[in-house]
CSV table of C-alpha atoms and ligand atoms in Angstrom, one decimal:
chain,number,residue,atom,x,y,z
A,1,MET,CA,24.9,27.8,-11.8
A,2,SER,CA,21.9,25.0,-12.5
A,3,THR,CA,18.8,25.3,-10.0
A,4,LEU,CA,17.1,22.1,-8.6
A,5,VAL,CA,13.8,22.9,-7.1
A,6,VAL,CA,12.9,19.3,-4.4
A,7,VAL,CA,9.8,18.8,-4.4
A,8,GLY,CA,8.2,17.0,-0.7
A,9,LEU,CA,11.2,17.4,2.2
A,10,GLY,CA,10.6,14.1,3.8
A,11,TYR,CA,13.0,11.5,4.1
A,12,VAL,CA,13.4,10.6,0.0
A,13,GLY,CA,13.5,14.7,-0.9
A,14,LEU,CA,16.1,16.2,1.3
A,15,PRO,CA,18.9,13.7,1.3
A,16,LEU,CA,18.9,14.8,-2.3
A,17,ALA,CA,18.7,18.7,-2.0
A,18,GLN,CA,21.5,17.9,0.7
A,19,LEU,CA,24.3,15.9,-1.9
A,20,ALA,CA,22.6,18.5,-4.2
A,21,THR,CA,23.9,20.8,-2.0
A,22,ARG,CA,27.2,20.0,-0.3
A,23,ARG,CA,27.9,19.3,-4.9
A,24,GLY,CA,27.0,22.9,-5.6
A,25,VAL,CA,24.0,22.6,-7.5
A,26,SER,CA,21.4,25.9,-5.5
A,27,ALA,CA,18.9,23.4,-4.3
A,28,ILE,CA,15.8,24.9,-3.3
A,29,GLY,CA,13.4,22.5,-1.5
A,30,LEU,CA,9.4,22.7,-2.1
A,31,ASP,CA,6.9,21.5,0.3
A,32,THR,CA,2.8,21.9,1.1
A,33,SER,CA,3.8,21.6,5.1
A,34,ALA,CA,4.0,24.8,6.2
A,35,GLY,CA,5.8,23.3,9.6
A,36,VAL,CA,8.4,21.6,7.9
A,37,VAL,CA,9.5,24.8,6.1
A,38,ALA,CA,9.7,26.9,8.7
A,39,GLN,CA,12.1,24.2,10.5
A,40,LEU,CA,14.5,23.5,7.7
A,41,ASN,CA,14.8,27.3,7.3
A,42,ASP,CA,15.8,27.4,10.6
A,43,GLY,CA,18.3,24.8,11.1
A,44,ARG,CA,16.5,21.8,12.5
A,45,SER,CA,16.2,18.2,10.6
A,46,HIS,CA,12.7,16.1,10.7
A,47,VAL,CA,14.1,13.2,9.2
A,48,ASP,CA,16.1,11.0,10.9
A,49,ASP,CA,19.0,10.4,8.6
A,50,ILE,CA,19.4,14.4,8.5
A,51,SER,CA,20.7,16.0,12.1
A,52,ASP,CA,19.6,19.5,12.7
A,53,ALA,CA,24.1,19.8,12.1
A,54,GLU,CA,23.2,18.7,8.5
A,55,VAL,CA,20.6,21.0,8.1
A,56,ALA,CA,21.8,24.4,9.3
A,57,GLU,CA,25.2,23.2,7.1
A,58,MET,CA,22.8,22.6,4.2
A,59,VAL,CA,21.5,26.6,5.4
A,60,ALA,CA,24.2,28.0,5.3
A,61,LEU,CA,25.3,26.3,2.1
A,62,GLY,CA,22.7,28.2,0.7
A,63,PHE,CA,19.6,25.9,1.0
A,64,THR,CA,16.4,27.5,1.3
A,65,ALA,CA,12.8,25.9,1.8
A,66,THR,CA,9.2,27.6,0.9
A,67,THR,CA,5.8,27.2,0.0
A,68,ASP,CA,5.9,29.0,-3.1
A,69,ASP,CA,5.6,26.9,-6.0
A,70,ALA,CA,7.4,30.1,-8.1
A,71,VAL,CA,10.2,28.6,-8.0
A,72,ILE,CA,9.5,26.5,-10.4
A,73,ALA,CA,9.9,29.3,-13.2
A,74,ASP,CA,13.8,29.2,-12.4
A,75,ALA,CA,14.3,25.9,-12.0
A,76,ASP,CA,16.6,23.5,-15.3
A,77,THR,CA,15.5,20.7,-13.0
A,78,VAL,CA,12.6,19.8,-11.1
A,79,VAL,CA,12.7,16.4,-8.5
A,80,VAL,CA,9.3,15.0,-7.3
A,81,CYS,CA,9.7,13.7,-3.9
A,82,VAL,CA,5.7,13.8,-2.2
A,83,PRO,CA,4.4,10.5,-0.4
A,84,THR,CA,2.1,7.8,-2.5
A,85,PRO,CA,0.4,6.0,-0.2
A,86,LEU,CA,-2.5,3.4,-0.2
A,87,SER,CA,-5.9,5.2,-0.2
A,88,GLU,CA,-8.8,3.5,1.5
A,89,ASP,CA,-10.2,0.8,-0.5
A,90,GLY,CA,-6.2,-0.4,-0.6
A,91,GLY,CA,-5.7,0.3,-3.8
A,92,PRO,CA,-2.9,3.9,-4.8
A,93,ASP,CA,-3.9,7.3,-3.7
A,94,LEU,CA,-1.4,9.3,-6.6
A,95,SER,CA,-3.0,12.5,-4.9
A,96,MET,CA,-0.1,14.4,-3.8
A,97,VAL,CA,1.1,13.4,-7.2
A,98,ARG,CA,-1.0,15.0,-9.1
A,99,SER,CA,-1.0,18.0,-7.1
A,100,ALA,CA,1.9,18.3,-6.9
A,101,MET,CA,2.6,18.0,-11.0
A,102,THR,CA,-0.7,20.8,-12.1
A,103,VAL,CA,1.3,23.1,-9.8
A,104,ILE,CA,5.2,22.4,-11.5
A,105,GLY,CA,2.9,21.9,-15.1
A,106,ARG,CA,1.7,26.2,-14.1
A,107,ARG,CA,4.7,26.9,-13.8
A,108,LEU,CA,6.5,25.6,-15.9
A,109,THR,CA,9.2,26.7,-18.8
A,110,ALA,CA,10.8,25.4,-22.0
A,111,GLY,CA,13.7,23.3,-21.1
A,112,THR,CA,12.9,22.2,-17.3
A,113,LEU,CA,13.7,18.8,-17.0
A,114,VAL,CA,10.5,17.3,-14.3
A,115,VAL,CA,12.2,13.5,-12.1
A,116,LEU,CA,9.6,11.7,-10.7
A,117,GLU,CA,11.0,9.7,-7.9
A,118,SER,CA,8.2,8.6,-5.4
A,119,THR,CA,7.0,4.8,-5.9
A,120,THR,CA,4.3,3.9,-7.9
A,121,TYR,CA,3.0,1.4,-10.7
A,122,PRO,CA,4.4,0.9,-13.9
A,123,GLY,CA,3.2,3.3,-16.5
A,124,THR,CA,2.7,6.8,-13.7
A,125,THR,CA,5.0,9.1,-16.0
A,126,GLU,CA,3.2,8.2,-19.1
A,127,GLU,CA,-0.4,8.1,-18.2
A,128,LEU,CA,-0.8,10.4,-14.9
A,129,VAL,CA,2.3,13.0,-15.0
A,130,LYS,CA,3.1,13.3,-19.0
A,131,PRO,CA,-0.4,14.5,-19.3
A,132,LEU,CA,-0.9,16.9,-16.3
A,133,LEU,CA,2.3,18.6,-16.9
A,134,GLU,CA,1.7,18.9,-20.4
A,135,GLU,CA,-2.3,20.0,-20.3
A,136,ALA,CA,-0.7,22.7,-17.5
A,137,SER,CA,2.5,24.0,-19.0
A,138,GLY,CA,0.9,23.9,-22.9
A,139,LEU,CA,4.5,22.0,-23.6
A,140,ARG,CA,5.1,18.7,-25.3
A,141,ALA,CA,7.2,16.3,-22.5
A,142,GLY,CA,10.5,14.8,-25.2
A,143,GLU,CA,10.2,18.5,-27.2
A,144,ASP,CA,10.1,21.6,-25.1
A,145,PHE,CA,10.9,20.2,-21.6
A,146,ALA,CA,12.3,16.6,-20.6
A,147,LEU,CA,10.5,13.8,-18.3
A,148,ALA,CA,12.0,11.1,-16.9
A,149,PHE,CA,11.1,8.7,-13.8
A,150,SER,CA,14.6,7.5,-11.4
A,151,PRO,CA,13.6,5.7,-9.0
A,152,GLU,CA,14.5,6.0,-4.5
A,153,ARG,CA,16.7,3.8,-2.7
A,154,VAL,CA,16.8,5.6,-0.1
A,155,ASP,CA,17.5,2.9,3.5
A,156,PRO,CA,16.9,5.1,7.4
A,157,GLY,CA,19.4,4.3,9.1
A,158,ASN,CA,21.5,2.6,6.9
A,159,GLN,CA,25.0,4.3,7.2
A,160,THR,CA,27.1,1.9,4.7
A,161,PHE,CA,24.6,2.7,1.1
A,162,THR,CA,23.7,6.4,0.8
A,163,VAL,CA,21.6,8.2,-1.9
A,164,GLU,CA,25.5,9.0,-2.9
A,165,ASN,CA,26.9,5.5,-3.6
A,166,THR,CA,23.9,4.1,-4.8
A,167,PRO,CA,23.3,3.3,-7.7
A,168,LYS,CA,20.3,5.3,-9.6
A,169,ILE,CA,18.1,4.2,-12.5
A,170,VAL,CA,17.0,6.7,-14.7
A,171,GLY,CA,14.4,6.0,-17.6
A,172,GLY,CA,13.2,8.9,-20.1
A,173,SER,CA,10.3,9.5,-21.8
A,174,THR,CA,12.8,9.8,-24.6
A,175,PRO,CA,16.2,8.8,-25.6
A,176,ALA,CA,16.6,12.6,-25.4
A,177,CYS,CA,14.9,12.7,-21.9
A,178,THR,CA,17.0,9.4,-20.1
A,179,GLU,CA,21.2,11.1,-21.5
A,180,ARG,CA,19.2,14.5,-19.8
A,181,ALA,CA,18.5,12.8,-16.4
A,182,ALA,CA,20.9,10.7,-16.6
A,183,ALA,CA,23.2,14.1,-16.7
A,184,PHE,CA,21.7,15.3,-13.9
A,185,TYR,CA,22.2,12.7,-12.1
A,186,GLY,CA,25.6,12.1,-12.9
A,187,GLN,CA,27.0,14.9,-11.1
A,188,LEU,CA,25.3,14.0,-7.9
A,189,VAL,CA,26.4,10.2,-7.8
A,190,GLU,CA,28.1,7.8,-8.2
A,191,GLU,CA,26.9,5.9,-10.4
A,192,VAL,CA,23.7,6.2,-12.4
A,193,VAL,CA,21.8,3.1,-14.4
A,194,VAL,CA,20.1,3.5,-17.0
A,195,ALA,CA,16.8,1.7,-18.4
A,196,LYS,CA,14.7,1.0,-21.4
A,197,GLY,CA,12.2,3.6,-20.4
A,198,THR,CA,10.4,5.3,-17.8
A,199,ARG,CA,8.2,1.9,-16.9
A,200,GLU,CA,10.5,-0.1,-16.5
A,201,ALA,CA,12.6,2.5,-13.5
A,202,GLU,CA,9.2,2.0,-12.2
A,203,MET,CA,8.9,-1.2,-12.1
A,204,ALA,CA,12.3,-2.5,-11.4
A,205,LYS,CA,11.9,-0.6,-7.8
A,206,LEU,CA,8.1,-2.9,-6.8
A,207,LEU,CA,10.5,-5.7,-7.9
A,208,GLU,CA,12.8,-4.6,-5.8
A,209,ASN,CA,10.4,-4.3,-2.5
A,210,THR,CA,8.2,-7.4,-3.4
A,211,TYR,CA,11.3,-9.3,-3.9
A,212,ARG,CA,11.6,-8.4,-0.1
A,213,HIS,CA,8.5,-8.5,0.9
A,214,VAL,CA,8.2,-11.6,-0.5
A,215,ASN,CA,11.4,-13.6,0.8
A,216,ILE,CA,10.3,-11.7,4.7
A,217,ALA,CA,6.9,-13.6,4.2
A,218,LEU,CA,8.9,-17.3,3.1
A,219,VAL,CA,10.6,-16.9,6.6
A,220,ASN,CA,7.8,-15.9,8.2
A,221,GLU,CA,5.8,-18.5,7.6
A,222,MET,CA,9.2,-21.4,8.0
A,223,VAL,CA,9.8,-20.4,11.4
A,224,ARG,CA,5.7,-20.7,12.3
A,225,PHE,CA,5.8,-24.5,11.5
A,226,SER,CA,10.0,-24.6,12.4
A,227,HIS,CA,8.5,-23.5,15.8
A,228,GLU,CA,5.7,-26.6,16.6
A,229,LEU,CA,8.8,-28.8,14.9
A,230,GLY,CA,10.8,-28.6,17.2
A,231,ILE,CA,13.5,-27.2,15.0
A,232,ASP,CA,15.5,-23.8,15.3
A,233,PHE,CA,14.7,-22.2,12.7
A,234,TRP,CA,17.0,-18.9,13.6
A,235,ASP,CA,20.2,-21.4,13.7
A,236,VAL,CA,19.3,-23.2,10.0
A,237,VAL,CA,18.9,-19.1,8.1
A,238,GLY,CA,22.8,-19.2,9.8
A,239,LEU,CA,22.9,-22.5,8.0
A,240,ALA,CA,22.1,-21.4,4.6
A,241,SER,CA,23.9,-18.0,4.8
A,242,THR,CA,27.4,-19.9,4.6
A,243,LYS,CA,25.8,-20.9,1.1
A,244,PRO,CA,28.5,-18.8,-1.0
A,245,PHE,CA,26.0,-18.2,-3.9
A,246,GLY,CA,22.3,-18.0,-4.8
A,247,PHE,CA,21.2,-17.6,-1.6
A,248,GLN,CA,20.1,-14.1,0.5
A,249,ALA,CA,19.6,-14.2,5.0
A,250,PHE,CA,16.1,-12.7,5.3
A,251,TRP,CA,15.6,-13.2,9.0
A,252,PRO,CA,11.3,-13.9,10.7
A,253,GLY,CA,9.9,-10.9,12.4
A,254,PRO,CA,6.7,-9.8,13.6
A,255,GLY,CA,6.3,-7.8,10.5
A,256,VAL,CA,7.2,-5.8,8.0
A,257,GLY,CA,7.2,-2.0,8.4
A,258,GLY,CA,7.8,1.4,6.7
A,259,HIS,CA,6.7,2.4,3.5
A,260,CYS,CA,8.2,-0.1,0.7
A,261,ILE,CA,8.0,-3.3,2.1
A,262,PRO,CA,4.2,-3.4,3.2
A,263,ILE,CA,2.7,-0.4,0.6
A,264,ASP,CA,4.4,-0.6,-2.1
A,265,PRO,CA,3.4,-3.7,-3.8
A,266,ASN,CA,0.1,-3.2,-3.5
A,267,TYR,CA,0.8,-0.6,-6.2
A,268,LEU,CA,1.9,-2.7,-8.4
A,269,SER,CA,-0.8,-5.8,-7.3
A,270,HIS,CA,-3.2,-2.8,-7.7
A,271,ARG,CA,-2.3,-2.3,-11.3
A,272,VAL,CA,-2.0,-5.5,-12.3
A,273,GLN,CA,-5.9,-6.7,-11.3
A,274,GLU,CA,-7.0,-3.6,-12.4
A,275,LYS,CA,-5.6,-3.5,-16.0
A,276,LEU,CA,-5.0,-7.6,-17.2
A,277,GLY,CA,-7.9,-8.6,-14.3
A,278,TYR,CA,-6.3,-11.0,-12.2
A,279,PRO,CA,-4.5,-11.3,-9.2
A,280,PHE,CA,-0.5,-11.2,-8.7
A,281,ARG,CA,-0.5,-14.0,-6.5
A,282,PHE,CA,2.8,-13.6,-4.4
A,283,VAL,CA,2.2,-10.2,-2.8
A,284,GLU,CA,-0.5,-11.4,-1.9
A,285,LEU,CA,0.4,-14.2,0.0
A,286,ALA,CA,3.2,-12.1,1.5
A,287,GLN,CA,0.6,-9.5,2.5
A,288,GLU,CA,-1.6,-11.8,4.1
A,289,ILE,CA,1.4,-14.2,6.1
A,290,ASN,CA,3.5,-10.6,6.7
A,291,SER,CA,0.0,-8.9,8.7
A,292,SER,CA,-0.6,-11.7,9.7
A,293,MET,CA,2.5,-12.3,12.6
A,294,PRO,CA,1.3,-9.7,15.2
A,295,ARG,CA,-1.4,-12.3,15.6
A,296,TYR,CA,0.9,-15.1,15.8
A,297,VAL,CA,2.7,-13.0,18.2
A,298,VAL,CA,-0.4,-13.0,20.4
A,299,GLN,CA,-0.7,-16.9,20.6
A,300,ARG,CA,3.2,-17.3,21.1
A,301,ILE,CA,2.8,-14.5,24.3
A,302,GLN,CA,-0.4,-16.1,25.2
A,303,SER,CA,1.5,-19.7,25.7
A,304,LEU,CA,4.1,-18.4,27.6
A,305,LEU,CA,1.8,-16.4,30.6
A,306,ASN,CA,-0.1,-19.4,30.5
A,307,GLU,CA,3.0,-22.3,30.8
A,308,GLU,CA,3.2,-19.6,34.4
A,309,GLY,CA,-0.3,-20.1,35.1
A,310,LYS,CA,-1.0,-16.7,33.4
A,311,ALA,CA,-4.3,-14.9,31.9
A,312,VAL,CA,-3.2,-12.2,28.7
A,313,LYS,CA,-5.6,-10.1,30.7
A,314,GLY,CA,-4.3,-8.0,33.4
A,315,SER,CA,-0.5,-9.2,33.3
A,316,THR,CA,2.0,-7.0,32.1
A,317,VAL,CA,3.8,-7.0,28.4
A,318,LEU,CA,6.9,-4.5,28.2
A,319,LEU,CA,7.5,-4.6,24.7
A,320,LEU,CA,11.4,-3.7,23.7
A,321,GLY,CA,12.3,-1.1,20.5
A,322,VAL,CA,8.8,-0.3,19.2
A,323,THR,CA,9.6,1.9,15.4
A,324,TYR,CA,9.9,-0.3,12.3
A,325,LYS,CA,13.5,-0.4,11.9
A,326,PRO,CA,16.7,-0.7,14.0
A,327,ASN,CA,18.2,2.4,15.0
A,328,ILE,CA,15.5,5.3,13.5
A,329,ALA,CA,12.8,7.0,14.9
A,330,ASP,CA,10.3,6.2,12.2
A,331,GLN,CA,7.0,4.4,13.3
A,332,ARG,CA,5.5,4.1,9.9
A,333,GLU,CA,3.7,0.9,9.7
A,334,THR,CA,5.6,-0.8,12.9
A,335,PRO,CA,4.4,-4.2,13.8
A,336,ALA,CA,5.0,-3.0,16.9
A,337,ARG,CA,1.5,-0.8,17.0
A,338,PRO,CA,-1.1,-4.2,15.6
A,339,LEU,CA,1.2,-6.0,18.3
A,340,ALA,CA,0.5,-3.6,21.2
A,341,GLU,CA,-3.3,-3.3,20.3
A,342,GLN,CA,-4.5,-6.9,20.4
A,343,LEU,CA,-3.0,-7.5,23.3
A,344,LEU,CA,-4.2,-3.9,25.1
A,345,ARG,CA,-8.0,-5.6,23.7
A,346,LEU,CA,-6.6,-8.6,25.5
A,347,GLY,CA,-6.2,-6.6,28.2
A,348,ALA,CA,-3.0,-6.7,29.2
A,349,ARG,CA,-1.2,-3.8,30.5
A,350,VAL,CA,1.4,-3.2,28.1
A,351,GLN,CA,4.1,-1.2,28.4
A,352,TYR,CA,6.6,0.2,26.3
A,353,PHE,CA,10.9,1.2,25.8
A,354,ASP,CA,12.4,2.7,22.8
A,355,PRO,CA,14.9,5.1,22.8
A,356,PHE,CA,13.5,6.9,19.5
A,357,VAL,CA,10.2,7.1,20.8
A,358,ASP,CA,9.6,10.1,23.1
A,359,HIS,CA,5.7,9.5,23.1
A,360,TRP,CA,4.4,6.5,20.6
A,361,ARG,CA,0.7,7.2,19.6
A,362,VAL,CA,-0.6,3.8,20.5
A,363,GLU,CA,-3.8,4.8,22.8
A,364,GLY,CA,-3.2,2.5,26.5
A,365,THR,CA,0.2,2.3,26.4
A,366,GLN,CA,2.9,3.3,29.1
A,367,ALA,CA,6.4,4.5,28.3
A,368,VAL,CA,9.2,2.8,30.9
A,369,THR,CA,12.7,5.1,31.3
A,370,ASP,CA,14.0,2.1,33.9
A,371,VAL,CA,13.9,-0.8,32.1
A,372,ALA,CA,15.3,-3.3,34.0
A,373,ALA,CA,13.2,-2.2,37.0
A,374,ALA,CA,10.3,-2.7,34.4
A,375,ALA,CA,11.7,-5.4,33.0
A,376,GLY,CA,12.2,-7.4,36.1
A,377,ALA,CA,8.8,-6.3,37.4
A,378,ALA,CA,6.8,-7.4,33.9
A,379,ASP,CA,5.8,-11.1,34.1
A,380,LEU,CA,6.9,-10.6,30.4
A,381,THR,CA,9.4,-8.9,28.1
A,382,VAL,CA,9.2,-8.7,24.0
A,383,LEU,CA,12.4,-7.8,21.8
A,384,VAL,CA,10.3,-6.3,19.5
A,385,GLN,CA,13.2,-4.3,17.9
A,386,VAL,CA,16.5,-4.4,18.9
A,387,HIS,CA,18.4,-1.5,18.7
A,388,ASP,CA,22.4,-1.4,18.4
A,389,ALA,CA,21.9,0.6,22.4
A,390,PHE,CA,20.1,-2.1,23.9
A,391,ASP,CA,22.4,-4.4,26.2
A,392,VAL,CA,20.4,-7.4,25.1
A,393,PRO,CA,22.1,-10.0,28.3
A,394,ALA,CA,21.4,-7.9,30.9
A,395,LEU,CA,17.8,-6.9,29.5
A,396,VAL,CA,17.1,-11.0,29.7
A,397,ALA,CA,19.0,-11.3,32.8
A,398,ALA,CA,16.7,-8.8,34.0
A,399,SER,CA,13.7,-10.1,32.8
A,400,GLY,CA,11.1,-12.5,35.0
A,401,ARG,CA,10.2,-14.4,31.2
A,402,PHE,CA,11.8,-13.3,27.8
A,403,PHE,CA,10.5,-13.3,24.7
A,404,ASP,CA,12.6,-12.3,21.8
A,405,LEU,CA,11.1,-11.7,18.5
A,406,ARG,CA,14.1,-10.8,16.6
A,407,GLY,CA,16.6,-13.7,17.2
A,408,ALA,CA,19.3,-11.8,19.2
A,409,THR,CA,19.6,-14.0,21.8
A,410,SER,CA,21.2,-16.8,21.9
A,411,ASP,CA,20.3,-20.5,23.4
A,412,GLY,CA,17.8,-21.0,26.1
A,413,THR,CA,16.0,-18.0,25.3
A,414,GLU,CA,11.9,-18.5,24.1
A,415,ARG,CA,12.1,-17.3,20.3
A,416,LEU,CA,9.5,-16.3,17.6
B,1,NAD,N1,10.7,6.9,2.8
B,1,NAD,C1,11.8,5.6,2.5
B,1,NAD,O1,12.5,5.1,2.9
B,1,NAD,C2,11.8,6.0,1.2
B,1,NAD,C3,12.5,4.8,0.5
B,1,NAD,C4,12.3,4.6,-0.7
B,1,NAD,C5,11.4,5.3,-1.6
B,1,NAD,N2,10.1,6.1,-0.8
B,1,NAD,C6,9.1,6.7,-1.6
B,1,NAD,O2,9.6,8.3,-2.2
B,1,NAD,C7,8.0,9.0,-1.7
B,1,NAD,C8,8.7,9.6,-1.1
B,1,NAD,O3,8.5,9.6,0.6
B,1,NAD,P1,9.4,10.1,1.9
B,1,NAD,O4,9.2,8.7,2.7
B,1,NAD,O5,10.2,11.1,2.0
B,1,NAD,O6,7.7,11.1,2.1
B,1,NAD,P2,7.7,11.5,3.5
B,1,NAD,O7,6.4,11.4,4.2
B,1,NAD,O8,9.0,11.5,4.4
B,1,NAD,O9,7.7,13.9,3.1
B,1,NAD,C9,6.4,13.6,2.3
B,1,NAD,C10,7.1,15.5,1.7
B,1,NAD,O10,6.3,15.7,0.6
B,1,NAD,C11,5.7,16.9,1.2
B,1,NAD,N3,4.2,16.5,0.4
B,1,NAD,C12,3.8,16.5,0.5
B,1,NAD,N4,2.1,16.7,-0.6
B,1,NAD,C13,3.3,17.4,-1.5
B,1,NAD,C14,2.7,18.0,-3.0
B,1,NAD,N5,1.9,18.5,-3.6
B,1,NAD,N6,3.7,19.3,-3.0
B,1,NAD,C15,5.1,19.4,-1.8
B,1,NAD,N7,5.4,18.0,-1.4
B,1,NAD,C16,4.6,18.1,-0.7
B,1,NAD,C17,5.4,16.6,3.1
B,1,NAD,O11,4.7,17.3,3.7
B,1,NAD,C18,6.7,15.7,3.1
B,1,NAD,O12,7.3,16.7,3.6
B,1,NAD,C19,6.7,8.1,-1.6
B,1,NAD,O13,6.7,7.9,-3.2
B,1,NAD,C20,7.6,6.4,-1.4
B,1,NAD,O14,7.3,5.4,-1.6
B,1,NAD,C21,10.3,6.1,-0.1
């Protein structure tokens, strides 16, 4: 039986390990966090898409998690899914890829396939990963071991598209590496798509993320001037969506969150600037527009309270839904955070209700449990995220004044 080691057991690594385990591949998870490892071996999940029962099922099927990198030596395949955040200066922080690859390189044996899945700029696999592995192992990529990049397309909370039924792109260092990686993923997923090389595979992921970033910025810019022109932009997007070709609907909102959209395109713009000396203007503009949305929402809140003869200072604002996506608990980069922080700075009393969030780490905010009572007492209720569990008409009815940032209400309610 072939052995897989998944390095980094988060939103991306854990579902992959789960799929492999279910497919009869002997999968071991390697993570630097002793807490994550202990929790998983205990049958408890720390990611949204996988339940405790599913982790327990993985463990029963033979999955184990460890912090001991000795497991690399016996692996046929090593897939790396470690985080790729931004550094302090807004550039790529590849420190975790670097340290993972150095550790893998020291243990690497001939014949192993190493795949990087973490999102990164084009060139990383060839220019950073390959030399690290070769130097630490004394082996040659494409000769002694196989090396490939395969971008992750995990969409947390998506019930329709999973790792298994989302086409998987693979691009190897050499055609033989590509073939090896395609054969590995071919036993797990329904469709494997072969890239010309590692750079094309790396860039494809960044095109996908940048495309969403730019299109969300487009509707976020349009919703603002539509409001001033007295045009219902939600209606406009609905109308344009009836075109059966050439248009894909994107909806306005309070900003972008998660990892893929606000962070990943910066990897590409940084690379373009660093290598070529000019800016990737679309990404910069999208960043500027999307990150200014919380400030714009605060201005609209100020105006709404003003209509009631109230100041933000001293008013109670109830935020409904504070995660970056509906129906999940993930709070990474959620625009609800800058929104709450700006309201707090202006002196508002900020309350929140979110069935997915027990404790929101935004100092100064207060959780409410009786949402209807809190909505009735608040000066303004703001729908920041729509979870399926929300009964929006009931929440509107319970509220004094309601502000919908998601287009979930019908005409007559104040919308973004
Ligand atoms: N979360 C998503 O929706 C998503 C979607 C597509 C792509 N990605 C990309 O996938 C990559 C992983 O993201 P994630 O969301 O799974 O991250 P995550 O933070 O959920 O999990 C990463 C795990 O890696 C571990 N780790 C960190 N450094 C390590 C090391 N050197 N060795 C071993 N383990 C290490 C951490 O302890 C953590 O458990 C990122 O590049 C991200 O951009 C994420």
